[in-house]
């Protein structure tokens, strides 16, 4: 299912298919992208990975295609599972309205507007922020989805 979402993302970015290759219909393209995205899963041998990458390179030659699929692969295989393991308001979350107002003068805006690590239930860390930008974006989206917008966000 997540490969289908990745396909929508890739289709929106309009990757170019190599003109020299045979045209792929949607089912074949979805299968090829799914193989490419899942090639890093445990249990896939190195030779199978090589075959998948060789088949993929026949149809996609643009650096943008490779970047988009590698981005989708990283998100689906690494960052999304990491973000989904976190618990809102226990291991991450947004500062509450009161906390944000109290610390507004001394706290960077990124700490007020983006997700931050928590050390316990409803206890944000004093000064820590998430270091990886992809994880920060994913957790911020999840935090706003779970907690909703604050009045100061409008």
mmCIF file of C-alpha atoms in Angstrom:
data_model
loop_
_atom_site.group_PDB
_atom_site.id
_atom_site.type_symbol
_atom_site.label_atom_id
_atom_site.label_comp_id
_atom_site.label_asym_id
_atom_site.label_seq_id
_atom_site.Cartn_x
_atom_site.Cartn_y
_atom_site.Cartn_z
ATOM 1 C CA UNK A 1 0.000 0.000 0.000
ATOM 2 C CA UNK A 2 2.811 2.393 0.859
ATOM 3 C CA UNK A 3 4.401 1.687 -2.533
ATOM 4 C CA UNK A 4 1.185 2.985 -4.118
ATOM 5 C CA UNK A 5 1.571 6.221 -2.144
ATOM 6 C CA UNK A 6 5.184 6.407 -3.276
ATOM 7 C CA UNK A 7 3.980 5.954 -6.858
ATOM 8 C CA UNK A 8 1.611 8.918 -6.450
ATOM 9 C CA UNK A 9 4.490 11.024 -5.125
ATOM 10 C CA UNK A 10 6.733 9.972 -8.001
ATOM 11 C CA UNK A 11 3.999 10.499 -10.609
ATOM 12 C CA UNK A 12 3.378 13.986 -9.242
ATOM 13 C CA UNK A 13 7.077 14.764 -9.674
ATOM 14 C CA UNK A 14 6.771 13.485 -13.283
ATOM 15 C CA UNK A 15 9.811 11.250 -13.653
ATOM 16 C CA UNK A 16 11.046 10.751 -17.177
ATOM 17 C CA UNK A 17 11.109 7.224 -18.550
ATOM 18 C CA UNK A 18 14.012 6.362 -20.810
ATOM 19 C CA UNK A 19 12.766 6.805 -24.398
ATOM 20 C CA UNK A 20 14.952 3.943 -25.662
ATOM 21 C CA UNK A 21 13.292 1.390 -23.403
ATOM 22 C CA UNK A 22 10.067 -0.424 -23.963
ATOM 23 C CA UNK A 23 7.026 1.335 -22.564
ATOM 24 C CA UNK A 24 5.783 0.000 -19.238
ATOM 25 C CA UNK A 25 2.118 -0.105 -18.371
ATOM 26 C CA UNK A 26 0.967 0.943 -14.891
ATOM 27 C CA UNK A 27 1.011 -2.573 -13.432
ATOM 28 C CA UNK A 28 4.540 -3.276 -14.682
ATOM 29 C CA UNK A 29 5.730 0.134 -13.501
ATOM 30 C CA UNK A 30 4.180 -0.384 -10.048
ATOM 31 C CA UNK A 31 5.802 -3.819 -9.812
ATOM 32 C CA UNK A 32 9.193 -2.463 -10.826
ATOM 33 C CA UNK A 33 9.002 0.401 -8.343
ATOM 34 C CA UNK A 34 7.838 -1.962 -5.597
ATOM 35 C CA UNK A 35 10.776 -4.281 -6.303
ATOM 36 C CA UNK A 36 13.157 -1.308 -6.244
ATOM 37 C CA UNK A 37 11.786 0.054 -2.979
ATOM 38 C CA UNK A 38 11.786 -3.336 -1.230
ATOM 39 C CA UNK A 39 15.216 -4.402 -2.526
ATOM 40 C CA UNK A 40 16.833 -3.384 0.778
ATOM 41 C CA UNK A 41 14.520 -5.540 2.908
ATOM 42 C CA UNK A 42 16.060 -8.398 4.890
ATOM 43 C CA UNK A 43 16.047 -11.667 2.999
ATOM 44 C CA UNK A 44 16.794 -10.152 -0.419
ATOM 45 C CA UNK A 45 20.125 -11.491 -1.652
ATOM 46 C CA UNK A 46 22.854 -9.291 -3.109
ATOM 47 C CA UNK A 47 22.444 -10.892 -6.525
ATOM 48 C CA UNK A 48 18.704 -10.214 -6.469
ATOM 49 C CA UNK A 49 19.409 -6.588 -5.503
ATOM 50 C CA UNK A 50 21.804 -6.290 -8.415
ATOM 51 C CA UNK A 51 19.255 -7.749 -10.838
ATOM 52 C CA UNK A 52 16.549 -5.374 -9.575
ATOM 53 C CA UNK A 53 18.834 -2.365 -9.920
ATOM 54 C CA UNK A 54 19.922 -3.449 -13.423
ATOM 55 C CA UNK A 55 16.298 -3.887 -14.529
ATOM 56 C CA UNK A 56 15.441 -0.528 -13.019
ATOM 57 C CA UNK A 57 18.326 1.240 -14.768
ATOM 58 C CA UNK A 58 17.031 -0.005 -18.159
ATOM 59 C CA UNK A 59 13.821 1.990 -17.720
ATOM 60 C CA UNK A 60 14.885 4.956 -15.586
ATOM 61 C CA UNK A 61 18.023 6.897 -16.444
ATOM 62 C CA UNK A 62 17.304 10.371 -15.149
ATOM 63 C CA UNK A 63 19.136 11.377 -11.940
ATOM 64 C CA UNK A 64 15.814 12.836 -10.733
ATOM 65 C CA UNK A 65 14.166 9.409 -11.055
ATOM 66 C CA UNK A 66 16.893 7.775 -8.998
ATOM 67 C CA UNK A 67 16.780 10.520 -6.355
ATOM 68 C CA UNK A 68 12.993 10.317 -6.014
ATOM 69 C CA UNK A 69 12.972 6.548 -5.689
ATOM 70 C CA UNK A 70 15.865 6.555 -3.230
ATOM 71 C CA UNK A 71 14.029 9.208 -1.216
ATOM 72 C CA UNK A 72 10.844 7.101 -1.238
ATOM 73 C CA UNK A 73 12.845 4.000 -0.308
ATOM 74 C CA UNK A 74 14.523 5.742 2.624
ATOM 75 C CA UNK A 75 11.213 7.132 3.862
ATOM 76 C CA UNK A 76 9.339 3.847 3.636
ATOM 77 C CA UNK A 77 12.130 1.622 4.932
ATOM 78 C CA UNK A 78 13.822 3.812 7.555
ATOM 79 C CA UNK A 79 12.166 7.080 8.585
ATOM 80 C CA UNK A 80 8.475 6.136 8.601
ATOM 81 C CA UNK A 81 8.955 3.033 10.795
ATOM 82 C CA UNK A 82 11.147 5.092 13.133
ATOM 83 C CA UNK A 83 8.513 7.832 13.413
ATOM 84 C CA UNK A 84 5.687 5.346 13.928
ATOM 85 C CA UNK A 85 7.543 3.804 16.879
ATOM 86 C CA UNK A 86 7.378 7.103 18.736
ATOM 87 C CA UNK A 87 4.478 7.919 21.067
ATOM 88 C CA UNK A 88 2.952 11.392 20.918
ATOM 89 C CA UNK A 89 3.302 13.479 24.114
ATOM 90 C CA UNK A 90 5.597 10.782 25.595
ATOM 91 C CA UNK A 91 8.660 10.608 23.315
ATOM 92 C CA UNK A 92 7.891 13.604 21.076
ATOM 93 C CA UNK A 93 5.334 16.341 20.666
ATOM 94 C CA UNK A 94 4.679 20.035 20.313
ATOM 95 C CA UNK A 95 5.147 22.563 23.080
ATOM 96 C CA UNK A 96 1.844 23.416 24.689
ATOM 97 C CA UNK A 97 0.489 26.950 24.310
ATOM 98 C CA UNK A 98 1.505 27.829 27.883
ATOM 99 C CA UNK A 99 5.021 26.412 27.548
ATOM 100 C CA UNK A 100 5.548 28.231 24.256
ATOM 101 C CA UNK A 101 4.428 31.578 25.748
ATOM 102 C CA UNK A 102 6.614 31.126 28.836
ATOM 103 C CA UNK A 103 9.750 30.308 26.838
ATOM 104 C CA UNK A 104 9.123 32.553 23.819
ATOM 105 C CA UNK A 105 11.832 35.111 24.674
ATOM 106 C CA UNK A 106 14.662 32.614 25.159
ATOM 107 C CA UNK A 107 13.672 29.775 22.830
ATOM 108 C CA UNK A 108 14.358 29.545 19.087
ATOM 109 C CA UNK A 109 11.264 29.634 16.890
ATOM 110 C CA UNK A 110 12.081 26.166 15.506
ATOM 111 C CA UNK A 111 11.657 24.692 18.987
ATOM 112 C CA UNK A 112 8.264 26.354 19.414
ATOM 113 C CA UNK A 113 6.848 25.457 15.979
ATOM 114 C CA UNK A 114 8.344 21.998 15.353
ATOM 115 C CA UNK A 115 8.210 18.672 17.164
ATOM 116 C CA UNK A 116 10.634 18.269 20.055
ATOM 117 C CA UNK A 117 11.754 15.271 22.112
ATOM 118 C CA UNK A 118 9.977 14.597 25.395
ATOM 119 C CA UNK A 119 11.606 13.011 28.438
ATOM 120 C CA UNK A 120 8.319 11.752 29.884
ATOM 121 C CA UNK A 121 4.562 12.135 29.630
ATOM 122 C CA UNK A 122 3.864 15.824 28.791
ATOM 123 C CA UNK A 123 7.434 16.820 29.802
ATOM 124 C CA UNK A 124 9.417 18.306 26.894
ATOM 125 C CA UNK A 125 13.190 18.206 27.094
ATOM 126 C CA UNK A 126 14.772 21.447 28.249
ATOM 127 C CA UNK A 127 16.852 22.211 25.155
ATOM 128 C CA UNK A 128 17.015 19.191 22.825
ATOM 129 C CA UNK A 129 15.780 19.148 19.240
ATOM 130 C CA UNK A 130 15.668 16.365 16.672
ATOM 131 C CA UNK A 131 18.834 16.387 14.575
ATOM 132 C CA UNK A 132 17.715 14.606 11.406
ATOM 133 C CA UNK A 133 15.556 16.845 9.186
ATOM 134 C CA UNK A 134 13.506 13.991 7.686
ATOM 135 C CA UNK A 135 12.638 12.641 11.131
ATOM 136 C CA UNK A 136 11.856 16.173 12.326
ATOM 137 C CA UNK A 137 9.450 16.735 9.426
ATOM 138 C CA UNK A 138 7.763 13.348 9.926
ATOM 139 C CA UNK A 139 7.325 13.808 13.666
ATOM 140 C CA UNK A 140 6.100 17.390 13.235
ATOM 141 C CA UNK A 141 3.429 16.249 10.775
ATOM 142 C CA UNK A 142 2.401 13.456 13.142
ATOM 143 C CA UNK A 143 2.332 15.815 16.141
ATOM 144 C CA UNK A 144 0.096 18.335 14.375
ATOM 145 C CA UNK A 145 -2.081 15.467 13.157
ATOM 146 C CA UNK A 146 -2.486 14.097 16.698
ATOM 147 C CA UNK A 147 -2.620 17.365 18.639
ATOM 148 C CA UNK A 148 -4.071 19.776 16.094
ATOM 149 C CA UNK A 149 -3.158 23.389 15.472
ATOM 150 C CA UNK A 150 -2.683 25.775 18.363
ATOM 151 C CA UNK A 151 -4.218 29.258 18.270
ATOM 152 C CA UNK A 152 -0.731 30.769 17.927
ATOM 153 C CA UNK A 153 -0.190 28.730 14.746
ATOM 154 C CA UNK A 154 -2.790 30.718 12.806
#
